[in-house]
Structures are given as structure tokens and as C-alpha cells.
Short mmCIF file of C-alpha atoms and ligand atoms in Angstrom, two decimals:
data_model
loop_
_atom_site.label_atom_id
_atom_site.label_comp_id
_atom_site.label_asym_id
_atom_site.label_seq_id
_atom_site.Cartn_x
_atom_site.Cartn_y
_atom_site.Cartn_z
CA UNK A 1 42.37 -120.74 82.98
CA UNK A 2 39.40 -118.36 82.80
CA UNK A 3 38.05 -119.93 86.00
CA UNK A 4 41.24 -119.44 88.03
CA UNK A 5 40.53 -117.70 91.30
CA UNK A 6 36.79 -118.19 91.03
CA UNK A 7 34.80 -119.52 93.89
CA UNK A 8 34.28 -123.29 93.36
CA UNK A 9 30.53 -122.89 93.91
CA UNK A 10 30.30 -120.26 91.18
CA UNK A 11 32.28 -122.56 88.97
CA UNK A 12 29.77 -125.37 89.61
CA UNK A 13 26.88 -123.05 88.76
CA UNK A 14 28.61 -122.02 85.53
CA UNK A 15 29.20 -125.66 84.58
CA UNK A 16 25.78 -126.98 85.66
CA UNK A 17 24.49 -129.34 82.98
CA UNK A 18 21.84 -131.89 83.98
CA UNK A 19 21.74 -133.74 80.65
CA UNK A 20 23.93 -136.58 81.84
CA UNK A 21 23.77 -139.90 83.66
CA UNK A 22 24.84 -138.46 87.03
CA UNK A 23 21.74 -136.22 87.16
CA UNK A 24 19.41 -139.01 86.02
CA UNK A 25 20.93 -141.47 88.47
CA UNK A 26 20.59 -139.23 91.51
CA UNK A 27 19.48 -135.61 90.98
CA UNK A 28 19.51 -134.75 94.68
CA UNK A 29 23.15 -135.85 94.96
CA UNK A 30 23.94 -134.00 91.73
CA UNK A 31 22.87 -130.67 93.30
CA UNK A 32 23.93 -131.39 96.89
CA UNK A 33 26.56 -128.63 96.66
CA UNK A 34 23.81 -126.13 95.75
CA UNK A 35 21.34 -127.32 98.40
CA UNK A 36 24.11 -126.84 100.96
CA UNK A 37 25.88 -123.71 99.74
CA UNK A 38 23.97 -121.85 97.04
CA UNK A 39 20.35 -122.98 97.11
CA UNK A 40 19.24 -120.67 94.29
CA UNK A 41 21.63 -120.16 91.40
CA UNK A 42 21.61 -119.09 87.78
CA UNK A 43 22.64 -121.66 85.18
CA UNK A 44 24.01 -119.91 82.10
CA UNK A 45 24.08 -123.16 80.11
CA UNK A 46 20.32 -123.65 80.59
CA UNK A 47 19.27 -120.03 81.05
CA UNK A 48 17.27 -121.20 84.08
CA UNK A 49 17.42 -120.24 87.75
CA UNK A 50 17.82 -123.46 89.69
CA UNK A 51 16.04 -123.84 93.06
CA UNK A 52 17.03 -126.73 95.33
CA UNK A 53 15.50 -126.45 98.83
CA UNK A 54 12.16 -127.80 100.02
CA UNK A 55 10.46 -124.71 101.46
CA UNK A 56 11.34 -122.44 98.53
CA UNK A 57 10.06 -124.99 95.99
CA UNK A 58 6.85 -125.57 97.92
CA UNK A 59 6.26 -121.81 98.20
CA UNK A 60 6.72 -121.49 94.43
CA UNK A 61 4.21 -124.30 93.78
CA UNK A 62 1.81 -122.52 96.14
CA UNK A 63 1.73 -119.34 94.06
CA UNK A 64 0.72 -120.03 90.45
CA UNK A 65 0.18 -116.30 89.82
CA UNK A 66 3.74 -115.13 90.57
CA UNK A 67 5.11 -118.43 89.23
CA UNK A 68 3.36 -119.42 86.03
CA UNK A 69 3.44 -123.04 84.83
CA UNK A 70 3.27 -121.89 81.19
CA UNK A 71 6.76 -123.29 80.42
CA UNK A 72 6.21 -126.78 81.82
CA UNK A 73 6.02 -128.46 78.38
CA UNK A 74 8.20 -125.96 76.51
CA UNK A 75 11.41 -127.18 74.80
CA UNK A 76 14.36 -126.45 77.08
CA UNK A 77 16.52 -124.72 74.46
CA UNK A 78 15.67 -123.07 71.16
CA UNK A 79 14.54 -125.79 68.69
CA UNK A 80 16.65 -125.78 65.52
CA UNK A 81 15.02 -124.08 62.50
CA UNK A 82 14.98 -127.47 60.78
CA UNK A 83 13.11 -129.15 63.65
CA UNK A 84 10.68 -126.22 63.81
CA UNK A 85 9.91 -126.51 60.12
CA UNK A 86 9.40 -130.29 60.34
CA UNK A 87 6.95 -129.84 63.23
CA UNK A 88 5.12 -127.23 61.18
CA UNK A 89 4.64 -129.72 58.33
CA UNK A 90 2.66 -131.92 60.72
CA UNK A 91 0.55 -128.98 61.89
CA UNK A 92 2.04 -129.44 65.37
CA UNK A 93 0.32 -127.00 67.73
CA UNK A 94 0.87 -128.28 71.28
CA UNK A 95 -0.56 -125.59 73.52
CA UNK A 96 -2.15 -125.35 76.96
CA UNK A 97 -3.34 -128.51 78.74
CA UNK A 98 -3.96 -128.47 82.51
CA UNK A 99 -0.43 -128.73 83.74
CA UNK A 100 0.81 -125.63 81.86
CA UNK A 101 -2.37 -123.50 82.00
CA UNK A 102 -2.49 -120.20 83.89
CA UNK A 103 -5.15 -119.07 86.34
CA UNK A 104 -8.01 -118.48 86.27
CA UNK A 105 -8.48 -120.66 83.16
CA UNK A 106 -6.72 -123.59 84.83
CA UNK A 107 -8.94 -123.91 87.90
CA UNK A 108 -12.12 -123.52 85.84
CA UNK A 109 -10.98 -126.37 83.62
CA UNK A 110 -9.66 -128.57 86.41
CA UNK A 111 -13.01 -128.28 88.20
CA UNK A 112 -15.00 -129.26 85.12
CA UNK A 113 -12.78 -132.27 84.38
CA UNK A 114 -11.87 -133.76 87.74
CA UNK A 115 -14.76 -136.09 88.55
CA UNK A 116 -13.27 -139.24 86.96
CA UNK A 117 -10.25 -138.82 89.29
CA UNK A 118 -12.29 -139.07 92.49
CA UNK A 119 -11.67 -142.14 94.73
CA UNK A 120 -15.10 -143.68 93.96
CA UNK A 121 -14.34 -143.64 90.24
CA UNK A 122 -10.78 -144.87 90.72
CA UNK A 123 -11.86 -147.92 92.70
CA UNK A 124 -13.53 -149.26 89.56
CA UNK A 125 -10.14 -149.58 87.87
CA UNK A 126 -8.48 -151.65 90.56
CA UNK A 127 -9.49 -155.14 89.31
CA UNK A 128 -8.26 -154.23 85.83
CA UNK A 129 -4.86 -153.16 87.20
CA UNK A 130 -4.56 -156.36 89.24
CA UNK A 131 -5.49 -158.50 86.23
CA UNK A 132 -2.89 -156.80 84.01
CA UNK A 133 -0.16 -157.17 86.63
CA UNK A 134 -1.05 -160.82 87.28
CA UNK A 135 -1.05 -161.72 83.59
CA UNK A 136 2.30 -160.01 83.05
CA UNK A 137 3.91 -161.84 86.00
CA UNK A 138 2.39 -165.17 84.86
CA UNK A 139 4.31 -164.65 81.63
CA UNK A 140 7.77 -164.71 83.26
CA UNK A 141 7.46 -166.26 86.70
CA UNK A 142 9.13 -169.52 85.66
CA UNK A 143 11.97 -167.84 83.78
CA UNK A 144 14.33 -166.98 86.65
CA UNK A 145 15.38 -163.73 85.01
CA UNK A 146 13.47 -160.85 83.43
CA UNK A 147 13.79 -157.24 82.39
CA UNK A 148 10.90 -155.91 84.48
CA UNK A 149 10.80 -152.72 82.44
CA UNK A 150 10.23 -154.71 79.25
CA UNK A 151 7.78 -157.30 80.57
CA UNK A 152 5.80 -155.44 83.21
CA UNK A 153 6.58 -151.85 84.11
CA UNK A 154 6.38 -150.22 80.71
CA UNK A 155 3.29 -152.01 79.42
CA UNK A 156 1.03 -152.17 82.45
CA UNK A 157 0.93 -148.43 83.22
CA UNK A 158 0.50 -147.85 79.50
CA UNK A 159 -2.52 -150.19 79.34
CA UNK A 160 -3.95 -148.58 82.48
CA UNK A 161 -3.50 -145.13 80.96
CA UNK A 162 -5.30 -146.18 77.77
CA UNK A 163 -8.13 -147.72 79.75
CA UNK A 164 -8.48 -144.68 82.02
CA UNK A 165 -8.46 -142.33 79.05
CA UNK A 166 -10.82 -144.55 77.04
CA UNK A 167 -8.41 -145.12 74.14
CA UNK A 168 -8.93 -148.40 72.31
CA UNK A 169 -5.89 -150.58 72.82
CA UNK A 170 -5.21 -151.41 69.18
CA UNK A 171 -2.05 -149.35 68.85
CA UNK A 172 1.32 -150.82 68.05
CA UNK A 173 3.30 -150.79 71.31
CA UNK A 174 6.67 -150.21 69.64
CA UNK A 175 5.35 -147.12 67.86
CA UNK A 176 3.77 -145.81 71.05
CA UNK A 177 7.05 -146.37 72.90
CA UNK A 178 8.85 -144.33 70.24
CA UNK A 179 6.19 -141.58 70.51
CA UNK A 180 6.56 -141.33 74.30
CA UNK A 181 10.33 -141.07 74.25
CA UNK A 182 10.31 -138.49 71.45
CA UNK A 183 7.78 -136.36 73.37
CA UNK A 184 9.94 -136.53 76.51
CA UNK A 185 13.08 -135.55 74.59
CA UNK A 186 11.22 -132.75 72.82
CA UNK A 187 9.64 -131.25 75.93
CA UNK A 188 12.22 -131.96 78.64
CA UNK A 189 15.42 -133.03 76.91
CA UNK A 190 18.12 -131.54 74.73
CA UNK A 191 18.21 -133.42 71.42
CA UNK A 192 21.56 -133.46 69.66
CA UNK A 193 21.55 -131.82 66.22
CA UNK A 194 21.53 -135.33 64.67
CA UNK A 195 18.61 -136.43 66.83
CA UNK A 196 16.50 -133.35 66.49
CA UNK A 197 15.08 -133.95 62.98
CA UNK A 198 14.08 -137.50 63.92
CA UNK A 199 12.53 -136.38 67.17
CA UNK A 200 10.58 -133.68 65.33
CA UNK A 201 9.19 -136.20 62.81
CA UNK A 202 8.14 -138.58 65.58
CA UNK A 203 6.57 -135.82 67.67
CA UNK A 204 4.72 -134.62 64.57
CA UNK A 205 3.39 -138.13 63.95
CA UNK A 206 2.35 -138.44 67.60
CA UNK A 207 0.49 -135.12 67.28
CA UNK A 208 -1.39 -136.38 64.22
CA UNK A 209 -2.11 -139.73 65.87
CA UNK A 210 -3.56 -137.90 68.90
CA UNK A 211 -5.77 -135.83 66.62
CA UNK A 212 -7.07 -138.98 64.91
CA UNK A 213 -7.84 -140.69 68.23
CA UNK A 214 -9.70 -137.56 69.32
CA UNK A 215 -11.76 -137.41 66.12
CA UNK A 216 -12.68 -141.08 66.51
CA UNK A 217 -13.77 -140.50 70.09
CA UNK A 218 -15.86 -137.50 69.11
CA UNK A 219 -17.94 -139.89 67.00
CA UNK A 220 -18.68 -142.06 70.08
CA UNK A 221 -18.88 -139.49 72.90
CA UNK A 222 -20.95 -141.72 75.17
CA UNK A 223 -18.26 -144.39 75.41
CA UNK A 224 -15.85 -144.89 78.33
CA UNK A 225 -12.85 -142.94 79.62
CA UNK A 226 -11.74 -139.52 80.81
CA UNK A 227 -11.12 -138.12 77.32
CA UNK A 228 -14.74 -138.84 76.29
CA UNK A 229 -15.90 -137.35 79.57
CA UNK A 230 -13.93 -134.24 78.56
CA UNK A 231 -15.59 -134.29 75.12
CA UNK A 232 -19.03 -134.41 76.78
CA UNK A 233 -18.05 -131.58 79.14
CA UNK A 234 -17.00 -129.54 76.10
CA UNK A 235 -20.62 -129.48 74.93
CA UNK A 236 -21.63 -127.86 78.21
CA UNK A 237 -18.55 -125.64 78.75
CA UNK A 238 -17.17 -124.91 75.27
CA UNK A 239 -15.10 -121.92 76.41
CA UNK A 240 -13.46 -123.90 79.20
CA UNK A 241 -12.80 -127.15 77.32
CA UNK A 242 -11.56 -125.94 73.93
CA UNK A 243 -10.52 -127.98 70.88
CA UNK A 244 -6.93 -126.85 71.28
CA UNK A 245 -7.04 -128.10 74.87
CA UNK A 246 -8.48 -131.50 73.88
CA UNK A 247 -5.88 -132.13 71.19
CA UNK A 248 -2.92 -130.98 73.31
CA UNK A 249 -4.16 -132.93 76.30
CA UNK A 250 -4.68 -136.11 74.30
CA UNK A 251 -1.00 -136.13 73.40
CA UNK A 252 0.42 -134.93 76.72
CA UNK A 253 -1.66 -137.20 78.96
CA UNK A 254 -0.73 -140.43 77.18
CA UNK A 255 2.83 -139.76 78.31
CA UNK A 256 2.05 -138.10 81.67
CA UNK A 257 -0.19 -140.93 82.83
CA UNK A 258 2.27 -143.54 81.71
CA UNK A 259 5.99 -142.72 81.89
CA UNK A 260 5.63 -141.11 85.32
CA UNK A 261 4.20 -144.33 86.74
CA UNK A 262 6.45 -146.78 84.85
CA UNK A 263 9.56 -144.98 86.02
CA UNK A 264 8.27 -144.46 89.57
CA UNK A 265 7.63 -148.22 89.83
CA UNK A 266 11.05 -149.12 88.42
CA UNK A 267 12.82 -146.67 90.75
CA UNK A 268 10.85 -148.03 93.70
CA UNK A 269 11.60 -151.70 92.98
CA UNK A 270 15.28 -150.96 92.48
CA UNK A 271 15.44 -149.02 95.76
CA UNK A 272 13.62 -151.76 97.68
CA UNK A 273 15.87 -154.49 96.30
CA UNK A 274 18.91 -152.40 97.19
CA UNK A 275 17.60 -152.44 100.78
CA UNK A 276 16.96 -156.16 101.38
CA UNK A 277 15.82 -155.59 105.01
CA UNK A 278 13.03 -153.27 103.78
CA UNK A 279 12.11 -155.66 100.99
CA UNK A 280 11.94 -158.54 103.50
CA UNK A 281 9.77 -156.34 105.76
CA UNK A 282 7.18 -155.70 103.06
CA UNK A 283 7.24 -159.34 101.92
CA UNK A 284 6.37 -160.34 105.50
CA UNK A 285 3.91 -157.53 106.13
CA UNK A 286 1.92 -156.22 103.13
CA UNK A 287 0.49 -153.40 105.28
CA UNK A 288 3.90 -151.75 104.85
CA UNK A 289 3.53 -151.56 101.07
CA UNK A 290 1.58 -148.31 101.01
CA UNK A 291 4.01 -146.36 103.27
CA UNK A 292 6.95 -147.98 101.42
CA UNK A 293 5.60 -146.74 98.07
CA UNK A 294 5.38 -143.22 99.49
CA UNK A 295 8.94 -143.36 100.83
CA UNK A 296 10.10 -144.61 97.41
CA UNK A 297 8.36 -141.66 95.75
CA UNK A 298 10.22 -139.34 98.12
CA UNK A 299 13.61 -140.99 98.06
CA UNK A 300 13.80 -142.03 94.41
CA UNK A 301 10.77 -140.56 92.63
CA UNK A 302 10.24 -140.36 88.89
CA UNK A 303 10.36 -136.56 88.63
CA UNK A 304 13.83 -134.98 88.77
CA UNK A 305 12.78 -131.36 88.27
CA UNK A 306 9.72 -129.35 87.26
CA UNK A 307 9.46 -125.85 85.82
CA UNK A 308 7.87 -122.46 86.39
CA UNK A 309 8.31 -118.92 85.05
CA UNK A 310 8.40 -115.80 87.24
CA UNK A 311 5.70 -113.37 86.10
CA UNK A 312 7.15 -110.43 88.07
CA UNK A 313 10.35 -109.49 89.86
CA UNK A 314 10.60 -111.79 92.86
CA UNK A 315 13.03 -112.75 95.58
CA UNK A 316 13.69 -116.41 96.34
CA UNK A 317 15.74 -117.08 99.47
CA UNK A 318 17.23 -113.60 99.21
CA UNK A 319 18.14 -113.92 95.52
CA UNK A 320 16.59 -111.34 93.19
CA UNK A 321 14.98 -112.98 90.16
CA UNK A 322 13.76 -110.82 87.29
CA UNK A 323 10.29 -110.98 85.75
CA UNK A 324 10.21 -113.51 82.92
CA UNK A 325 12.98 -115.66 84.41
CA UNK A 326 12.66 -119.40 83.98
CA UNK A 327 12.92 -121.58 87.06
CA UNK A 328 14.07 -125.17 87.40
CA UNK A 329 12.68 -126.63 90.62
CA UNK A 330 14.74 -129.68 91.53
CA UNK A 331 11.96 -131.53 93.36
CA UNK A 332 14.11 -134.56 94.06
CA UNK A 333 16.52 -132.24 95.88
CA UNK A 334 13.61 -130.81 97.90
CA UNK A 335 12.76 -134.39 98.83
CA UNK A 336 16.28 -134.80 100.29
CA UNK A 337 16.37 -131.49 102.16
CA UNK A 338 17.39 -132.15 105.78
CA UNK A 339 15.39 -129.08 106.84
CA UNK A 340 12.25 -131.07 106.00
CA UNK A 341 13.19 -134.75 106.24
CA UNK A 342 15.46 -135.92 109.08
CA UNK A 343 18.46 -137.92 107.82
CA UNK A 344 17.05 -137.47 104.31
CA UNK A 345 19.24 -139.95 102.43
CA UNK A 346 18.27 -142.75 104.80
CA UNK A 347 15.61 -144.98 103.24
CA UNK A 348 12.99 -145.49 105.94
CA UNK A 349 9.67 -147.08 105.00
CA UNK A 350 8.34 -146.10 108.43
CA UNK A 351 9.24 -142.40 108.15
CA UNK A 352 6.34 -140.38 109.55
CA UNK A 353 6.27 -137.35 107.21
CA UNK A 354 7.28 -138.97 103.95
CA UNK A 355 3.95 -138.04 102.32
CA UNK A 356 5.10 -134.39 102.34
CA UNK A 357 7.36 -135.12 99.36
CA UNK A 358 6.93 -132.99 96.23
CA UNK A 359 7.08 -135.72 93.58
CA UNK A 360 3.45 -135.00 92.64
CA UNK A 361 4.01 -131.22 92.79
CA UNK A 362 1.92 -129.18 95.18
CA UNK A 363 -0.96 -126.72 95.21
CA UNK A 364 -3.25 -125.83 92.30
CA UNK A 365 -1.56 -128.15 89.81
CA UNK A 366 -0.81 -131.06 92.10
CA UNK A 367 -1.01 -134.29 90.12
CA UNK A 368 -4.62 -135.25 89.46
CA UNK A 369 -3.61 -138.84 88.79
CA UNK A 370 -1.58 -139.35 91.98
CA UNK A 371 -3.95 -141.94 93.40
CA UNK A 372 -3.99 -143.92 90.16
CA UNK A 373 -0.19 -143.89 90.15
CA UNK A 374 -0.08 -144.95 93.80
CA UNK A 375 -2.61 -147.74 93.24
CA UNK A 376 -0.60 -149.10 90.31
CA UNK A 377 2.64 -149.02 92.28
CA UNK A 378 1.05 -150.70 95.29
CA UNK A 379 -0.43 -153.49 93.19
CA UNK A 380 2.80 -154.03 91.21
CA UNK A 381 4.94 -154.14 94.34
CA UNK A 382 2.31 -156.14 96.23
CA UNK A 383 2.15 -158.85 93.58
CA UNK A 384 5.94 -159.01 93.10
CA UNK A 385 6.62 -159.22 96.84
CA UNK A 386 4.01 -161.98 97.21
CA UNK A 387 5.00 -164.07 94.20
CA UNK A 388 8.72 -163.32 93.87
CA UNK A 389 9.96 -162.41 97.37
CA UNK A 390 13.29 -164.05 96.54
CA UNK A 391 14.07 -161.91 93.48
CA UNK A 392 17.21 -159.75 93.45
CA UNK A 393 18.78 -157.17 91.16
CA UNK A 394 20.99 -158.59 88.40
CA UNK A 395 24.39 -157.06 87.68
CA UNK A 396 23.64 -154.24 85.26
CA UNK A 397 24.41 -150.73 84.12
CA UNK A 398 21.37 -148.47 84.09
CA UNK A 399 20.69 -146.38 81.00
CA UNK A 400 18.56 -143.25 80.79
CA UNK A 401 16.85 -140.91 78.36
CA UNK A 402 18.55 -137.66 79.39
CA UNK A 403 15.95 -135.03 80.30
CA UNK A 404 15.05 -132.68 83.13
CA UNK A 405 11.80 -134.22 84.31
CA UNK A 406 10.99 -137.92 83.85
CA UNK A 407 13.60 -140.15 85.43
CA UNK A 408 13.93 -143.90 85.56
CA UNK A 409 16.02 -146.68 84.02
CA UNK A 410 15.32 -147.96 80.53
CA UNK A 411 15.79 -151.52 81.77
CA UNK A 412 15.56 -153.20 85.16
CA UNK A 413 16.79 -156.79 85.20
CA UNK A 414 16.04 -159.06 88.17
CA UNK A 415 16.84 -162.73 88.84
CA UNK A 416 15.57 -165.51 91.08
CA UNK A 417 15.53 -169.28 91.39
CA UNK A 418 12.16 -170.48 90.01
CA UNK A 419 12.42 -173.67 92.10
CA UNK A 420 11.98 -171.40 95.15
CA UNK A 421 8.79 -169.72 93.87
CA UNK A 422 6.34 -169.80 96.81
CA UNK A 423 3.42 -170.79 94.59
CA UNK A 424 5.16 -174.04 93.59
CA UNK A 425 5.02 -175.12 97.23
CA UNK A 426 1.38 -174.03 97.53
CA UNK A 427 0.38 -176.38 94.73
C1 LIG B 1 0.36 -133.20 87.04
C2 LIG B 1 3.73 -136.31 88.65
C3 LIG B 1 0.84 -140.07 87.51
C4 LIG B 1 -2.27 -136.97 85.45
C5 LIG B 1 1.51 -133.73 87.57
C6 LIG B 1 2.63 -132.93 88.05
C7 LIG B 1 3.57 -133.80 88.48
C8 LIG B 1 3.07 -135.15 88.29
C9 LIG B 1 4.94 -133.44 89.07
C10 LIG B 1 2.71 -131.39 88.07
C11 LIG B 1 2.35 -130.89 89.45
C12 LIG B 1 2.48 -129.41 89.67
O1 LIG B 1 2.76 -128.64 88.74
O2 LIG B 1 2.30 -128.99 90.85
C13 LIG B 1 3.21 -137.59 88.53
C14 LIG B 1 3.84 -138.80 89.05
C15 LIG B 1 3.02 -139.86 88.73
C16 LIG B 1 1.88 -139.31 88.01
C17 LIG B 1 5.16 -138.85 89.79
C18 LIG B 1 3.17 -141.34 89.01
C19 LIG B 1 3.82 -141.87 90.00
C20 LIG B 1 -0.24 -139.56 86.82
C21 LIG B 1 -1.30 -140.35 86.25
C22 LIG B 1 -2.17 -139.47 85.66
C23 LIG B 1 -1.66 -138.13 85.87
C24 LIG B 1 -1.38 -141.86 86.33
C25 LIG B 1 -3.45 -139.71 84.92
C26 LIG B 1 -4.10 -140.80 84.80
C27 LIG B 1 -1.85 -135.69 85.76
C28 LIG B 1 -2.59 -134.49 85.37
C29 LIG B 1 -1.82 -133.39 85.84
C30 LIG B 1 -0.64 -133.96 86.47
C31 LIG B 1 -3.90 -134.42 84.61
C32 LIG B 1 -2.15 -131.91 85.67
C33 LIG B 1 -2.87 -131.36 86.88
C34 LIG B 1 -3.10 -129.86 86.82
O3 LIG B 1 -2.25 -129.12 86.31
O4 LIG B 1 -4.15 -129.41 87.31
N1 LIG B 1 1.81 -135.07 87.74
N2 LIG B 1 2.05 -137.95 87.92
N3 LIG B 1 -0.48 -138.23 86.58
N4 LIG B 1 -0.71 -135.34 86.43
FE1 LIG B 1 0.61 -136.64 87.24
#
């Protein structure tokens, strides 16, 4: 065979292909061989350099000049000419937002737009999150079995995202679900030739929908939400908050504020239920919920990998990387690096440095919404552990939308005996 006599590690690098269940299920396990033996390697199938250890990834996040985020939302491979021409018909022009903007434009924009993310502003949203979670759980608490993804974890973070952004919640949920998945496949996935025309149509429609929402908001700029705040800031800083930015952001943020949190919550609940002692601990002692959420974000977070591009010739852990090279930072592998986290595969809700995980990125672009995401996860897990402490995972096979970045199961089925619901005894 052509590979005969080759080093097995080189063979693994040559074969590396993350668009499969094994990567989605456990990305850190998927690249364990690299983290241990070849922490920076070139993947010819992706045309990306893959980086797997904690310190190297953190150092890359720390330097947005040498490592530009410009490719964060870029399709992974070349889009087919057909898909490109479909997108063109819709006037699709996704460009820079915050997450993929270079310095110094990025910091200027982040500064002008960050106020609604401050803790004082976030506190206002807490009762709304609790109400949404409570209503969703009321809807299934007597059923004994539910797909949490369908009845709670997809919708609640979506509603919270709409409320935070100020988007009227009159959209059809099924259409929005389709939009989100198509955007994820377009930006982080590898659509099959059959899929790619469909994905392009849906992404094009999502782009137009985002433009319409934006136009509507521009007519009521004094209303609520971060997007209207951005529209008001545009009047004062027109060169910093451009029209292209507003339109691109409108589309990207609906997904970023939503899928990240839905999947993080699903991954966390699954992990907790797979560790019944930890689940029992948080059911007994709600003060453990906040550190448990952080450990879930480290151990089984909703971001598999994130991307950067080298702007000059650089060396990463002794490996020469040419200017222009694209980098795949496997953040979930960094989160399982024994150099940073002792006994890293052990799930320990009392771990003292778990907050150093890289699931929210690090440095200039670190997630602006991290405290919204954390609050949602804490409330979801808090309410479930209080009202359904006896729930357990049902037998199931987890399914995924194959992509580099957003990871979590499409469904998460749990079961319990409704006769044992604590609130029945309270009555
Ligand atoms: C950026 C993850 C929730 C808004 C990011 C980045 C990651 C991330 C990995 C890029 C960081 C970097 O390049 O260093 C997550 C996770 C979430 C979550 C895991 C949930 C558990 C949210 C929510 C919002 C949000 C709820 C908004 C309401 C943003 C924004 C940026 C960002 C605006 C761009 C920041 C910048 O480039 O300056 N997030 N996110 N995220 N996230 Fe989140």
C-alpha cells in the first residue's frame, strides 16, 4: 500500500477527517494521538494545521495580530460553483462581525458595543430565563419521558437570544431551526454535493430574513435589545458600526447566541447524568451548580475547534508554519491537556482550575456572551435538578450535525417516574 512503512502518526495526520461521529462525540479523544505524539500537524484533507495542546492554543488566542480570526466564519472547503451562484442570487454578503474582525477595527467595535453585556444589564434578563425554563418544564413534568433538546434546550436559549437581541418572537421555529443548521453546515461543516444546493438556498433565505429584521428595527431604534443598541451606536460611530457589520452580525449572532448554549446545556446534562454521584451532589447542594457548569464546559463543552489564520511565518511548538496558513485549534483537546488539568478526563465538579478552560476562547475575542450562556445553563440545570432529581438518560444513539465547531446531540432523551416527582409530595 502507499502507506507501507510510514510512521503511524504521519498516517493518522494524512487521514485526519473530523467530519464524523467520533469527532463530534469526543473531539479530545479523537486527537489524543496528536496531543500525545504530534501536537501540531498538517492535515492535507482539510488544508489546515491542527493544534492540540493547551498552552499553544492559548498563546495563539492571545495574539490576534499574528493569528487573525478572519477565517472563523469562512466555509471550510471551496464552495461548489453551483452553491456560490445560488448564494449570489440572494445577495449573500456575509462579512466581518466581531468574532472574525481584525485589529484595530475589532477592539474599536467591541468597545462601542459591549455595554449590554455587562453584569448589571445581564441581571435584568434572569427572571425571563427562569420563567421560560419553568414553563418548558411544566409542559412535560408529568410525562415520564422527554426529548430535552426538543422541549427545552433548543427553544429556551433561542427565546433568550431573541429577547437579548431585541428580535420580536413571531418567527416560525421550524424555519429558524432550519436556518441555524444550514448556517452551521455552511460555515463550519462540509456539505455533500447533494446537500450543498439546499444549504445555499437556506443560507440565502436566512441572509434575507436577517436583512428584513434589521430594516424593521431601524424603523424603531429606541426599542429594546442589543441589535437596536448597535443601531443607535451606528449614528454616533458610523465608521465603526457599518451597515455590512450590522447585517452580518444579525445573521451570525442568532446562531452564536443560541446553538452554543443549547448544545453546551445538552452536553452538560448528559455528562452529569452519566456521573450519578455528581448529579446527586448538585441535587443535594445547589451551590455546586455553578462550579459543575464550568467543569461541564471544560470536560464536554459545545465548541470542538475554533479557527485562526497565520498572518506571517510563525513557529508553533517548534513546527514552522508559513504565512497565510489556516489553523484549526482543537479547544476541546486543550481542555483535556494533562499539562494544564490534572487527570484531565476525570469529571470533577470540585476541580480548582476548571475555569481556565478555553471553551469561550481567550483574549481579545473571548466570548462576550459567556455570562449569559452560564446563567442559562445554571438556571436550566438548577431547575431540572430541583424538579426532576430522579431523571436518568434513556437508551439512545446520539446524532450530530457534522462540523468543526458547534458540538452537541440533536436529541437528548431522559426518563423518570412521575409518581416520584418531589413537587407531588410538596402538594
Ligand atoms: C465569541 C463560545 C454563548 C456572543 C465566542 C467565541 C467562542 C464562543 C469560542 C470566540 C472566542 C475567541 O475567538 O476567542 C460560546 C459558548 C457559549 C456562547 C461556548 C455558550 C455556552 C454566547 C451567547 C452570546 C455570545 C449567549 C450572546 C448573547 C458572542 C460574541 C462573540 C462570541 C458577540 C464575539 C466576541 C468578539 O469577537 O469580540 N463565543 N459562546 N456567545 N460570542 Fe459566544
